[in-house]
Every structure is written in C-alpha cells, then in structure tokens.
C-alpha cells in the first residue's frame, strides 16, 4: 500500500455548527469538543509517521475541515475537484493554494463544470481508483477524472451509489486486497475480487477507517469494527469523531494523505 509522508488538515471553523447534515446523526457539533477531537486526530496521524500540514480555519466554509472532498492527491498528480455541494464549491480554490506547496503546476489538474466530483467519492487501492456516482459526483465529473488518470497511466471504475453520501462512507481500502464494507457495498459485483470485512448495520459509520503506513485509525465506539481489524493483525489507533459525525463526516474526510 502507498506509503504516506504527508497529510493536510484544516482546523474546524466556528461556522462548523452550520455545516451540511443529513440528520442521520442528530445534534449540532460542539465546537470546542470538535477542536479537541481534531487535535487528537492530528496526533494519531503523526503517530503513523506523517508530517501534518495544518491549514487555518476558514469561516466562509462551514464544512471546510473535511479537506478530503476538494482534492484528490496521488503519487503522480493532484486533482482539484469541483465539489457538488454549492456551499462547498469554493473550497476548491482554498485547497489549491495548499496543494501548490507539494505539486508543480504542471501536475495539478482540475475537474470543471458541468463536471462535479468530491474526494469522498474516490477510493484508491494499490493501482486503481473507484469513484462513486453520487449526489455530489456526476457522470461528467467521473469522465474528466478518468481522462486525467489515464494521462498519468492510471484508471478508475465507476460505482453507482444509492444509499450513502460518499463512496467512502461505506467502503474503505485497508491494503492487502482487503475492503471494510457496509450496507450497499457488501455484495457489489465490482468488489467481488477483494477480501471483505463486513461492518454490521448498527456500526455503519465505523466503515470509514483509514490505514496510514500500516496502522489503521478507527473511530471510537465501534467495537465490532475494532475487533475485526485487530483480528487482521493490524495495529490500531482510535479517535473520537462524534462532533464530525453529526455532519456525516468520517475519519477519512478530515485529511488528505499523500
Ligand atoms: C458534507 O455534507 O459535505 C459534509 N457535512 C460532510 C463531508 C464528509 N466528507 C466525506 O465523507 N469525504
């Protein structure tokens, strides 16, 4: 699995309480608690051996701490996405300045209207990308994404979504050809060649774990997910993300790892 040296995060802003929420996990985020949870998240990333670039809070965009959505960073290029949520679309310009520190201009690509795409819909496996077609990521966005990947010798497979916000809300790659899957992803033929670790319905949020340089970071409060991952023999760190969950945000959404 790709070894990561860096991660980019953005501090939650006070306007976080006005972020988009499906209402699946009720309540408004507690800002102070969200900041403490964000600190713990950064510590966990550092324990996994990555240097964390911490961008300042941006009050114009309530959801801007979910930095995974406005960019996709690969070993060969950076792709600035075009977030499908109107209140989030401007986040792409802000992430661009951060990405410029790490990628030369001729390796920075963009998804453009009428295409839309959010990074939460993009799952990278060893050498391939899976892209969810969702309410945020449309057909044209996927077509442009594929065209960009092919330019760099990579490719992707489209995965239509019916139930969840983003692809990685329900399926995440742990390395070793293993996927953590919940709900609609449990039996999708497109994933039939992978070893699958099933997440029970009542722990669906726990399907969004990230493996960073060998260690799996797991959200706190999902015992079945935790024991399944331990059973695979992976070292584990847990982080409480309760305040981000109220906005449908998971562990992966809070960073760009590259
Ligand atoms: C949103 O609805 O856009 C945010 N409240 C949550 C984004 C979560 N991001 C992700 O799953 N990659």
GROMACS .gro file of C-alpha atoms and ligand atoms in nm, residues 19-22 62-63 66-69 85 87-88 91 118-121 136 165-169 208 244 246-254, ligand 1:
model
   47
   19UNK     CA    1  -2.232   2.256   0.817
   20UNK     CA    2  -2.438   2.030   0.593
   21UNK     CA    3  -2.607   1.745   0.777
   22UNK     CA    4  -2.837   1.471   0.656
   62UNK     CA    5  -1.864   2.560   0.742
   63UNK     CA    6  -1.759   2.218   0.608
   66UNK     CA    7  -1.346   1.798   0.551
   67UNK     CA    8  -1.044   1.857   0.326
   68UNK     CA    9  -1.070   1.523   0.155
   69UNK     CA   10  -1.352   1.649  -0.067
   85UNK     CA   11  -2.244   2.082  -0.279
   87UNK     CA   12  -2.192   2.577  -0.021
   88UNK     CA   13  -1.866   2.381  -0.051
   91UNK     CA   14  -1.327   2.519  -0.101
  118UNK     CA   15  -1.586   1.517  -0.436
  119UNK     CA   16  -1.286   1.332  -0.296
  120UNK     CA   17  -1.503   1.139  -0.052
  121UNK     CA   18  -1.628   0.953  -0.358
  136UNK     CA   19  -2.212   1.517  -0.533
  165UNK     CA   20  -2.335   1.034   0.090
  166UNK     CA   21  -1.995   0.935  -0.047
  167UNK     CA   22  -1.835   0.611  -0.164
  168UNK     CA   23  -1.601   0.604   0.135
  169UNK     CA   24  -1.893   0.649   0.374
  208UNK     CA   25  -1.485   0.479   0.738
  244UNK     CA   26  -1.787   1.547   1.287
  246UNK     CA   27  -2.315   1.495   1.328
  247UNK     CA   28  -2.229   1.640   0.985
  248UNK     CA   29  -2.184   1.296   0.823
  249UNK     CA   30  -1.808   1.344   0.833
  250UNK     CA   31  -1.584   1.046   0.895
  251UNK     CA   32  -1.216   0.986   0.962
  252UNK     CA   33  -1.106   0.989   0.601
  253UNK     CA   34  -1.279   1.322   0.525
  254UNK     CA   35  -1.065   1.506   0.778
  259LIG     C1   36  -2.086   1.738   0.368
  259LIG     O1   37  -2.204   1.702   0.367
  259LIG     O2   38  -2.027   1.771   0.267
  259LIG     C2   39  -2.013   1.742   0.500
  259LIG     N1   40  -2.104   1.778   0.603
  259LIG     C3   41  -1.951   1.609   0.529
  259LIG     C4   42  -1.846   1.570   0.430
  259LIG     C5   43  -1.790   1.439   0.458
  259LIG     N2   44  -1.685   1.410   0.368
  259LIG     C6   45  -1.654   1.289   0.325
  259LIG     O3   46  -1.724   1.193   0.354
  259LIG     N3   47  -1.549   1.278   0.246
   0.00000   0.00000   0.00000
